[in-house]
CSV table of C-alpha atoms and ligand atoms in Angstrom, one decimal:
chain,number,residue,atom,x,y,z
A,1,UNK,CA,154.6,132.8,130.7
A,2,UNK,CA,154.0,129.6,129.2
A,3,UNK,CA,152.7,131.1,126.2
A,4,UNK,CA,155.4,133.5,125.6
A,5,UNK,CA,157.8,130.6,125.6
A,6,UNK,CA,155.7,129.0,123.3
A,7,UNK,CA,156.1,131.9,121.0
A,8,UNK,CA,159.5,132.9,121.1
A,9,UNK,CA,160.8,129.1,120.3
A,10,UNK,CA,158.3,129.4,117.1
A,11,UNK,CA,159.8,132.7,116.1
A,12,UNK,CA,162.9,131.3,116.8
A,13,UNK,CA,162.7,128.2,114.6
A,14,UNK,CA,161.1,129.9,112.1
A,15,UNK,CA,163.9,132.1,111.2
A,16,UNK,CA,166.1,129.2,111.6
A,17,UNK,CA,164.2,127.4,109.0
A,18,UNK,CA,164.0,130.3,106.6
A,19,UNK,CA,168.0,131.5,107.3
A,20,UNK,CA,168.9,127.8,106.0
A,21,UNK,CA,166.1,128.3,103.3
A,22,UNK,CA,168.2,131.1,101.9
A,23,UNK,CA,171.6,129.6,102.2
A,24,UNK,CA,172.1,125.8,101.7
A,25,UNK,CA,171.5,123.6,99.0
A,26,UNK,CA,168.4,121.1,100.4
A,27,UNK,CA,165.7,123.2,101.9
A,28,UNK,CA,162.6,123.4,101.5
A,29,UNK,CA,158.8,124.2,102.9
A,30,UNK,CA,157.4,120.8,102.3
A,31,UNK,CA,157.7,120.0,105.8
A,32,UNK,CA,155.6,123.6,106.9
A,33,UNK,CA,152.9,122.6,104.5
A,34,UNK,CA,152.4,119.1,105.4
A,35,UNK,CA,151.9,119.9,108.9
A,36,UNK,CA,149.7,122.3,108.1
A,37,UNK,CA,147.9,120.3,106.4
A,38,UNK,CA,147.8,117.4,108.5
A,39,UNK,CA,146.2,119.2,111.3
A,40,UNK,CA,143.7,121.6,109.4
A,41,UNK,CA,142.5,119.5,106.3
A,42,UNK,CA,141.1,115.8,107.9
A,43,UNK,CA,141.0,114.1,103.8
A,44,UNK,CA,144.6,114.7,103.4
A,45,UNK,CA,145.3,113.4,107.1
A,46,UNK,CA,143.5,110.3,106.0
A,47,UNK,CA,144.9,110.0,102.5
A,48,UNK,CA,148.7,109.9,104.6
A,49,UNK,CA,147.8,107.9,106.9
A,50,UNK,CA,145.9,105.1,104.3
A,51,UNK,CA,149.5,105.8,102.1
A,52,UNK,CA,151.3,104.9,104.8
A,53,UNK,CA,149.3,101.8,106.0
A,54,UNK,CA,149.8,100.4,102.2
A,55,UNK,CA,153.5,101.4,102.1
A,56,UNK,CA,154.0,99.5,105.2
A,57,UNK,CA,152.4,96.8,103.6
A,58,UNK,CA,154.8,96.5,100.9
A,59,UNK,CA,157.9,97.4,102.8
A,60,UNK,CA,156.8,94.2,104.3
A,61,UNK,CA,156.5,92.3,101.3
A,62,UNK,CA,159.4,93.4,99.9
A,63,UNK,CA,161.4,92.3,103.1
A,64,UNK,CA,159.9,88.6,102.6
A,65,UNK,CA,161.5,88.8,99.0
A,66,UNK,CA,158.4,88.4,97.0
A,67,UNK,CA,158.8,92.3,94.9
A,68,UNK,CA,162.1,91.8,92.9
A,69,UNK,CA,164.4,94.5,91.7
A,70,UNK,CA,163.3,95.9,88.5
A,71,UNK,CA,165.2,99.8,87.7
A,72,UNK,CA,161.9,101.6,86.8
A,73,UNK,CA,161.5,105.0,85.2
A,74,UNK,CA,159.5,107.9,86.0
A,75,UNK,CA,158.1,110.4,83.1
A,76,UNK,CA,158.6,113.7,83.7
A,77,UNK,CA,157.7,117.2,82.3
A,78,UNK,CA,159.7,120.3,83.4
A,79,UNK,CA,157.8,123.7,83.5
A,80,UNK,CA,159.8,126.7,83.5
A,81,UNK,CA,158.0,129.6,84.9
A,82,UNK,CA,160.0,132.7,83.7
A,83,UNK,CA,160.1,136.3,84.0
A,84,UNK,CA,160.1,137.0,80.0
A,85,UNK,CA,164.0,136.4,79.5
A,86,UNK,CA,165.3,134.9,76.6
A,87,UNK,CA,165.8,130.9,76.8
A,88,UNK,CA,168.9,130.1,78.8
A,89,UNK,CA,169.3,133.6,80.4
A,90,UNK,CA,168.4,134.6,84.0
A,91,UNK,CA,165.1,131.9,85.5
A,92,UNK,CA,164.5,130.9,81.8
A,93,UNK,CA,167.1,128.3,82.3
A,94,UNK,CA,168.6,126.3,79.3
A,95,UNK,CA,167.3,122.7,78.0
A,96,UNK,CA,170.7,121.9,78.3
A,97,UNK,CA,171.1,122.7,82.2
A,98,UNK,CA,167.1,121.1,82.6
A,99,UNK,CA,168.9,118.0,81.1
A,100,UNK,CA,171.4,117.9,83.6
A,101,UNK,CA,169.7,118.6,86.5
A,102,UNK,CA,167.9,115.1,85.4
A,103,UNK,CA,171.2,113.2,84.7
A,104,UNK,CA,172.3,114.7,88.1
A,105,UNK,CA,169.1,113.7,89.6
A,106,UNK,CA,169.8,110.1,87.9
A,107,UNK,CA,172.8,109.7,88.9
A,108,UNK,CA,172.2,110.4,93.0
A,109,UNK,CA,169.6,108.0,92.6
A,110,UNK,CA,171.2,104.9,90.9
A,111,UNK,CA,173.9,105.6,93.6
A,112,UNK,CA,177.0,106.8,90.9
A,113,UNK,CA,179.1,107.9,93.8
A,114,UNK,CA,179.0,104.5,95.0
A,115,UNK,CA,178.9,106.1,98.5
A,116,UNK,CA,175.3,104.9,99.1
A,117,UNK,CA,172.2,102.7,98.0
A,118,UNK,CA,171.2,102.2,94.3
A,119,UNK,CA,167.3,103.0,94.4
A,120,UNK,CA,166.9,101.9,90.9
A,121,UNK,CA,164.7,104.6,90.1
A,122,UNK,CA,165.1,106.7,87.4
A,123,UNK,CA,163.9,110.0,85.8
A,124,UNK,CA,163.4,110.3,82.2
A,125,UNK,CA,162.2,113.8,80.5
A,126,UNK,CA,159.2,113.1,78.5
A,127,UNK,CA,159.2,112.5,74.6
A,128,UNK,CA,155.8,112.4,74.2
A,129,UNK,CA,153.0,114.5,75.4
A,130,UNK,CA,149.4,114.1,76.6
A,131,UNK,CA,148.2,114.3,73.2
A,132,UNK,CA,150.7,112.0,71.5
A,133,UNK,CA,153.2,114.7,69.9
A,134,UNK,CA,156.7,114.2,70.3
A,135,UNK,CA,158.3,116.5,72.7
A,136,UNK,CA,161.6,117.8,75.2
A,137,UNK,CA,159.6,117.4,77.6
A,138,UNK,CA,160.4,121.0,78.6
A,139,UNK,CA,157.4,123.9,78.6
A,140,UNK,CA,158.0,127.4,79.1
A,141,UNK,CA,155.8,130.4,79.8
A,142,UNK,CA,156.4,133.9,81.0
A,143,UNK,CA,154.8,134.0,84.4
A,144,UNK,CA,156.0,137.7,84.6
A,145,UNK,CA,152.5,139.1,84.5
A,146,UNK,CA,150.8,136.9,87.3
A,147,UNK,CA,150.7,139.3,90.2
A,148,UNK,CA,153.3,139.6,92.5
A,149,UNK,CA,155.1,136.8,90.8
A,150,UNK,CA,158.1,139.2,89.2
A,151,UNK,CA,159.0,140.4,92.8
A,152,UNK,CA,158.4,137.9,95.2
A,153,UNK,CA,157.9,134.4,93.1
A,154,UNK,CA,155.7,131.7,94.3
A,155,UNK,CA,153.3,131.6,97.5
A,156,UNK,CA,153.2,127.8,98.5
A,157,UNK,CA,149.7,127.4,99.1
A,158,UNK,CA,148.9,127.6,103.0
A,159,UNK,CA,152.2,130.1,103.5
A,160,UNK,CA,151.9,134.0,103.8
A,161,UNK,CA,154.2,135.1,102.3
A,162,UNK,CA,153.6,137.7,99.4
A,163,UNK,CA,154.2,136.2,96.3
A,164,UNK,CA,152.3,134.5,93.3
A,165,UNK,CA,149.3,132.1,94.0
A,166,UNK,CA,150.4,128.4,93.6
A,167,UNK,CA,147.5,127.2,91.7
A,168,UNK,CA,147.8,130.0,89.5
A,169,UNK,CA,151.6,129.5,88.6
A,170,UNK,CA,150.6,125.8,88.2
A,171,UNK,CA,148.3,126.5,86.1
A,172,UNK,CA,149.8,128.3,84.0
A,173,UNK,CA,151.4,124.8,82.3
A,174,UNK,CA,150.6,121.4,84.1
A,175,UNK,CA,150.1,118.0,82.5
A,176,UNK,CA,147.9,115.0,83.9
A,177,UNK,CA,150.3,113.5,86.8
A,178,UNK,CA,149.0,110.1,86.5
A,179,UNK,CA,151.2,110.0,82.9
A,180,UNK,CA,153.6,112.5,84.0
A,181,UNK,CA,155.6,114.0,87.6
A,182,UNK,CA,155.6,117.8,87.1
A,183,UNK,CA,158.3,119.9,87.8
A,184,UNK,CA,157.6,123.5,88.2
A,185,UNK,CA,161.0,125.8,87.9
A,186,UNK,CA,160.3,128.8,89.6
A,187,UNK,CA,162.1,132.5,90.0
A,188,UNK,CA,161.7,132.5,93.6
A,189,UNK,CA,159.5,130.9,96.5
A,190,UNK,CA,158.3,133.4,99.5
A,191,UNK,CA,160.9,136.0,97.6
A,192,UNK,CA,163.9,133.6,98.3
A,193,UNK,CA,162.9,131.9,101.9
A,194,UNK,CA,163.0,128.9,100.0
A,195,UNK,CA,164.6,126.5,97.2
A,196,UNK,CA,161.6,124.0,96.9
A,197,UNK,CA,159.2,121.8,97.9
A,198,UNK,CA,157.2,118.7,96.6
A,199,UNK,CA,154.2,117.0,97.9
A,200,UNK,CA,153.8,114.3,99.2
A,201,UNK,CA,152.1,110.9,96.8
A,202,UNK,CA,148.5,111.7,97.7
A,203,UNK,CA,147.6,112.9,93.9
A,204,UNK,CA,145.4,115.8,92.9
A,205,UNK,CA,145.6,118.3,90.1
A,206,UNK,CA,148.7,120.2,91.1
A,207,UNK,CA,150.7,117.4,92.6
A,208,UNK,CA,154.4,117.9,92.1
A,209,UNK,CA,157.8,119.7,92.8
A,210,UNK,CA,158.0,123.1,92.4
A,211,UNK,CA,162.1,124.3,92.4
A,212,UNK,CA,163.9,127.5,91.8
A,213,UNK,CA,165.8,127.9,88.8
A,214,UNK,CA,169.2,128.3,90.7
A,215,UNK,CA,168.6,124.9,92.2
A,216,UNK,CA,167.9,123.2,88.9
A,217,UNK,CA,171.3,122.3,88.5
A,218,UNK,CA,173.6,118.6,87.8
A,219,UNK,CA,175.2,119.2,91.0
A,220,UNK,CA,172.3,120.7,93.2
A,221,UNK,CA,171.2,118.3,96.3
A,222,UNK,CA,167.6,119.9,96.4
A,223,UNK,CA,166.0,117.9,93.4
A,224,UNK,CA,167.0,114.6,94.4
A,225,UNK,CA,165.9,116.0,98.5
A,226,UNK,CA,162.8,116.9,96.6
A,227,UNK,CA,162.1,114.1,94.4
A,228,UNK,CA,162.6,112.1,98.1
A,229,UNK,CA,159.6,114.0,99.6
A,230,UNK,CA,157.6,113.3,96.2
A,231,UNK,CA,158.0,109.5,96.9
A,232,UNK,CA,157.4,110.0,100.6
A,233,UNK,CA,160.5,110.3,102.1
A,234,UNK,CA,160.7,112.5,105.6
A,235,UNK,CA,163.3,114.5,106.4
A,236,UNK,CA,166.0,112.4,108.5
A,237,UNK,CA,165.2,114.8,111.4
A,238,UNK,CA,161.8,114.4,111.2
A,239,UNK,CA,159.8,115.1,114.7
A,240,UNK,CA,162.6,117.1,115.8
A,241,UNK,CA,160.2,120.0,116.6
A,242,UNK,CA,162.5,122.7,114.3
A,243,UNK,CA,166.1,121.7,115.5
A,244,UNK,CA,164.5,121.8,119.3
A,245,UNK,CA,164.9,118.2,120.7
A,246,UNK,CA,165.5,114.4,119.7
A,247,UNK,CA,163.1,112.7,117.4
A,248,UNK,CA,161.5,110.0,119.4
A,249,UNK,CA,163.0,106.4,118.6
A,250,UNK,CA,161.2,103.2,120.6
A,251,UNK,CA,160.0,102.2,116.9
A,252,UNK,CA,162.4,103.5,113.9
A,253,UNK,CA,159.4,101.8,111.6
A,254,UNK,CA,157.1,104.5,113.2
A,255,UNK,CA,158.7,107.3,114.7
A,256,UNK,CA,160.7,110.0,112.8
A,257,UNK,CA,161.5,109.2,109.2
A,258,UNK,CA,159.7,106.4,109.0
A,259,UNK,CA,163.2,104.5,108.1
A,260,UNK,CA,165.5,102.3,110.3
A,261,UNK,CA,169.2,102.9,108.8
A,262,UNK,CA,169.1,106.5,109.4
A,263,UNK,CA,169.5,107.6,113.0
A,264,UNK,CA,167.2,110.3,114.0
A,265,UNK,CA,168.9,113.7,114.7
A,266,UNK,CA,168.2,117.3,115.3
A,267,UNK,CA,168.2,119.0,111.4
A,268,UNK,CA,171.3,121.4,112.3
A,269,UNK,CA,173.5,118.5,114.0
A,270,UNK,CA,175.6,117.4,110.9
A,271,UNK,CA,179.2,116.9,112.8
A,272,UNK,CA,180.9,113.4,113.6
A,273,UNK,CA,178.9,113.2,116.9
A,274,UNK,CA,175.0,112.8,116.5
A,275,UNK,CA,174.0,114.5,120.4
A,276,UNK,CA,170.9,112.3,119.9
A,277,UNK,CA,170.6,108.7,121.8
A,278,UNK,CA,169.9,107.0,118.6
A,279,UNK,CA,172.4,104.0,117.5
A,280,UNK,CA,173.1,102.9,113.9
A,281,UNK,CA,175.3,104.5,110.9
A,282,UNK,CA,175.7,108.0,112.5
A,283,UNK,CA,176.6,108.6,108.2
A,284,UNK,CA,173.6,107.5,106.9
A,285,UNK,CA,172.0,110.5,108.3
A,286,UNK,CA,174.1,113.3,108.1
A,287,UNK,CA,175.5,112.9,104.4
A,288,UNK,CA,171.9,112.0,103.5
A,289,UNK,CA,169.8,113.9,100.7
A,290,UNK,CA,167.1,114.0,103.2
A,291,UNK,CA,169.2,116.1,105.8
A,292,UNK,CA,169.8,119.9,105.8
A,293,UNK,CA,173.2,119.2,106.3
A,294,UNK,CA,176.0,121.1,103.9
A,295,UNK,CA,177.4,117.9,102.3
A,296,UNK,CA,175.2,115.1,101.1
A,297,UNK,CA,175.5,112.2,99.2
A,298,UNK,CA,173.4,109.0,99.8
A,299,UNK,CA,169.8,107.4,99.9
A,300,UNK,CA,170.1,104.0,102.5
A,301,UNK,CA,168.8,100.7,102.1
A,302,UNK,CA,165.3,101.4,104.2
A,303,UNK,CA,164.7,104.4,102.0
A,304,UNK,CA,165.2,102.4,98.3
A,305,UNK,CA,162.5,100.2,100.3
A,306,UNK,CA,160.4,103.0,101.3
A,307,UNK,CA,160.5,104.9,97.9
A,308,UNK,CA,160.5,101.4,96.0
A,309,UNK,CA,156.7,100.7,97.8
A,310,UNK,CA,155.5,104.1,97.2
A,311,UNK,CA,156.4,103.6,93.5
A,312,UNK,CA,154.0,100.0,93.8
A,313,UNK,CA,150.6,102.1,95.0
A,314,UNK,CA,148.5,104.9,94.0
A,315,UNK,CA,148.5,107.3,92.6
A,316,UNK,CA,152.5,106.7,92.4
A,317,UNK,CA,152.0,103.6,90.6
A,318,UNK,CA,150.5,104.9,87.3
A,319,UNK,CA,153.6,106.1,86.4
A,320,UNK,CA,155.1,103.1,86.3
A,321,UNK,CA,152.8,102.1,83.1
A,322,UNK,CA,152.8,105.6,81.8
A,323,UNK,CA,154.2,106.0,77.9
A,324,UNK,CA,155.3,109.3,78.7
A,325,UNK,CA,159.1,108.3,78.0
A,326,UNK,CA,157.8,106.0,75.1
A,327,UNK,CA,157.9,106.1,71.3
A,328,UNK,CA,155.7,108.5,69.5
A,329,UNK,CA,153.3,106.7,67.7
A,330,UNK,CA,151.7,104.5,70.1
A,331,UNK,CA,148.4,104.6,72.3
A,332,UNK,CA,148.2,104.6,75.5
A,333,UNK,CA,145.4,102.2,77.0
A,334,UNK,CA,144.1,105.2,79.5
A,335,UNK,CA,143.0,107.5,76.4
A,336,UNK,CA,141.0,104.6,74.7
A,337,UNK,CA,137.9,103.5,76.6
A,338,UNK,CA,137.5,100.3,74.2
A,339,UNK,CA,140.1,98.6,77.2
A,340,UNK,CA,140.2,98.5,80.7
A,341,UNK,CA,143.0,96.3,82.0
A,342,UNK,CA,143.0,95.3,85.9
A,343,UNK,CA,145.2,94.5,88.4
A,344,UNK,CA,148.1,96.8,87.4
A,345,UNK,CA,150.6,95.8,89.2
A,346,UNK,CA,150.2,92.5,88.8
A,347,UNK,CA,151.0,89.1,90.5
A,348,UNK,CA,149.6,86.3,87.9
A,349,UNK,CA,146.7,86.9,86.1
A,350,UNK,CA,145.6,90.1,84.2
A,351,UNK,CA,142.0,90.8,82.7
A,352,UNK,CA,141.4,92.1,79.9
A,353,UNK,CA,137.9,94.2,79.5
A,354,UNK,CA,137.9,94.9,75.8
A,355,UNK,CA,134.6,96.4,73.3
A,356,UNK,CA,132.7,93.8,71.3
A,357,UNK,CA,134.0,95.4,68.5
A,358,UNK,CA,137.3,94.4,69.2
A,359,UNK,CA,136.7,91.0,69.9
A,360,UNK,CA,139.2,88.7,67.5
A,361,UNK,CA,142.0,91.6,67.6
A,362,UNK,CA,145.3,89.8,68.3
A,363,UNK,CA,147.4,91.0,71.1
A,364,UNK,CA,150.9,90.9,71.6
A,365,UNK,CA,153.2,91.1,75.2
A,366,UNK,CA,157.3,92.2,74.7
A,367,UNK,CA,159.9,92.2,77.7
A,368,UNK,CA,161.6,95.2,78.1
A,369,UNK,CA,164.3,94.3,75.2
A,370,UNK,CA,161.3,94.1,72.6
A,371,UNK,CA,161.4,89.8,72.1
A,372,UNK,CA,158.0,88.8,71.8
A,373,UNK,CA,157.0,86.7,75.3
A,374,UNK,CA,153.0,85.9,74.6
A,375,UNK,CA,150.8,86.5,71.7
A,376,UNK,CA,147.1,85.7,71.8
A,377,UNK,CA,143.4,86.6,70.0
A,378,UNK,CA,140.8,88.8,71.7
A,379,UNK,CA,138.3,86.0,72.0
A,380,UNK,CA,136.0,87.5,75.0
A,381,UNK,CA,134.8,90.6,76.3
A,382,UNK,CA,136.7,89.5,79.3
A,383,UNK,CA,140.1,88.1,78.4
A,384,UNK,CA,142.4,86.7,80.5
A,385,UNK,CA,145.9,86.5,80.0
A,386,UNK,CA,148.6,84.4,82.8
A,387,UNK,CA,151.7,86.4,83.9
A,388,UNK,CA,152.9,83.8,86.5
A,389,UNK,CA,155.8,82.2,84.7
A,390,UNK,CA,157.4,85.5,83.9
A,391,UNK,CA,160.3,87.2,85.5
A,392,UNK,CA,159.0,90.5,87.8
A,393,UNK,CA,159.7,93.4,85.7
A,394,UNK,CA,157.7,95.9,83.5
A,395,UNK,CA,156.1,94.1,80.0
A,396,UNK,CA,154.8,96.3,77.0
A,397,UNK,CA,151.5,94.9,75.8
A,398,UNK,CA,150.3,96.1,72.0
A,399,UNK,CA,146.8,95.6,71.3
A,400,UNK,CA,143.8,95.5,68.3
A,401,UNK,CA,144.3,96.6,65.1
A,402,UNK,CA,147.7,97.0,63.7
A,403,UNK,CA,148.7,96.5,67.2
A,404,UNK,CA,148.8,100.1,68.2
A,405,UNK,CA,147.3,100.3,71.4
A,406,UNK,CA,150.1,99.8,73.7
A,407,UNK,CA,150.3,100.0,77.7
A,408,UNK,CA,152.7,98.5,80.0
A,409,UNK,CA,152.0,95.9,82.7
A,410,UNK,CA,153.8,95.6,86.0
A,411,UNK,CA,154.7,91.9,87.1
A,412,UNK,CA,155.4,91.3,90.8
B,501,LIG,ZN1,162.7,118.8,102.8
């Protein structure tokens, strides 16, 4: 009897889930495959739970004022998986409407409605690639002949559903994600159950957000609810068991969403009333990106904090210093071995591990406006160079000869 119960409520939520897959703007399956994961694959339960351990860490650093504000941009490439159509007709969407999915992504995030929180984070489509060339930032491939992919789209890996395999979509056009956060753009996921879904910062190969094409719009709320779960964000409703009963809530730090200014709720209450005990801005959670509810426009204050100390750790943080948004021409640090640069982020001091041969190369460190800060000689194998009198921000050092070896450093 028990059992039976069991089942019927898991049927039941199921097609709940995938019903508001197929008809609003913000669902996804990252939630299904997380918790799959979480109970059946023990390194990815440990990677979470040292994320969030280190995320806590620097929510709590952040609170005691020591990480300033700095608006930091995030490299990404956009791969649009098609069915063989010409470019900006049917799921081979236009660069134009790619572009303004990312100004519409921008523009949630930096708060433009004014109706929320400004996360200062920003998206920028790359300009150079992982070999140097210059670049939309935009790939395309006809993924037409990958099986079952024409009819029934993308499989997320660990779901059942009868379309393409994942991995094999992915890698049909993926760059390295500590330079770049991929976006697959897909024709369908689970043959329309789903608009997207993104994983969460633990890294890997095919790390990323895969989206369908319809979605990939200026005015869509799934990228931005997508983007969230990339930079490990829950849904606001998080714990609620599939719209079955109140998140808990004796610690907001702990429980549900992991964030204290949004009220825990069940995912289909959205009206003025949250039926849930929970206290706080009853707004914050049902106009928020990370809802399932119908209109949405805000990121709060606790998750600019949560998103802003994801950004500061692995494997997040490497996109910080990426080049992928930078000027063609220059070389990054992580594809010459003659350097090796450490801590990045950094508080004071940085070290600089450079190749005999380079020894007596001058380097040079510019703020974000290009003035020249610090200027020194190679003199040592191991070099050190003292951030502590600058402001926090992100600093563009260039490097050996002609000064063309260029990589960013974080100060805190
Ligand atoms: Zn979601």
């Amino acid at each position: 009897m028990k059992k039976s119960s069991s089942c019927i409520l898991l049927i039941i939520s199921i097609l709940f889930f995938q019903i508001q897959g197929s008809g609003q703007s913000a669902e996804c399956v990252t939630d299904h495959i997380h918790n799959n994961l979480m109970q059946t694959d023990s390194f990815y339960r440990k990677q979470i739970l040292f994320l969030e351990s280190q995320v806590d860490a620097r929510i709590q650093k952040q609170s005691n004022g020591i990480l300033k504000s700095t608006i930091y941009s995030i490299p990404v490439v956009v791969h649009v998986i098609h069915l063989g159509e010409s470019i900006g007709t049917g799921t081979n969407i236009s660069d134009l409407q790619i572009q303004q999915a990312i100004t519409g992504l921008n523009s949630r995030f930096r708060n433009g409605n004014g109706l929320g929180v400004d996360v200062e984070l920003e998206f920028c489509l790359a300009s150079k690639d992982p070999s140097g060339n210059s670049t939309k930032g935009i790939n395309r491939v006809n993924g037409s002949s990958i099986p079952n992919y024409s009819v029934n789209g993308i499989t997320p890996t660990g779901n059942t559903c009868s379309g393409a395999v994942e991995t094999t979509i992915k890698d049909l056009s993926k760059w390295p994600v500590s330079n770049y956060y991929n976006i697959w753009v897909v024709s369908k996921i689970c043959n329309g159950g789903f608009v997207g879904y993104a994983s969460y910062p633990v890294g890997g190969l095919y790390d990323g957000l895969v989206i369908v094409s319809t979605s990939m719009t200026s005015t869509s709320g799934t990228l931005p609810h997508e983007i969230g779960h990339g930079f490990f964000l829950y849904h606001t409703f998080n714990g609620d068991g599939g719209n079955v009963s109140c998140p808990v809530d004796t610690n907001c730090l702990i429980n549900g969403d992991r964030v204290c200014d949004t009220p825990p709720h069940k995912q289909g209450d959205c009206g003025t009333t949250n039926t849930c005990p929970s206290t706080g801005a009853w707004d914050n959670s049902r106009y928020n990106y990370m809802s399932y509810c119908p209109l949405v426009n805000r990121f709060t204050q606790g998750q600019k904090d949560r998103i802003r100390a994801t950004v500061m750790v692995a494997p997040r943080a490497s996109l910080l210093t990426s080049l992928g948004c930078g000027a063609v021409g220059m070389n990054e640090i992580s594809s010459n071995n003659k350097f090796f640069i450490f801590p990045n982020p950094a508080q004071s001091i940085i070290n600089i591990k450079a190749d005999i041969k380079l020894l007596g190369s001058a380097y040079v460190v510019y703020d974000n406006t290009g003035k020249t800060i610090l200027k020194g000689i190679i003199n040592s194998e191991d070099t050190i160079i003292d951030l502590g009198n600058l402001s926090a921000g992100i600093y563009l050092f260039s490097i050996g000869d002609s000064l063309k070896q260029t990589f960013k450093v974080i100060k805190e």
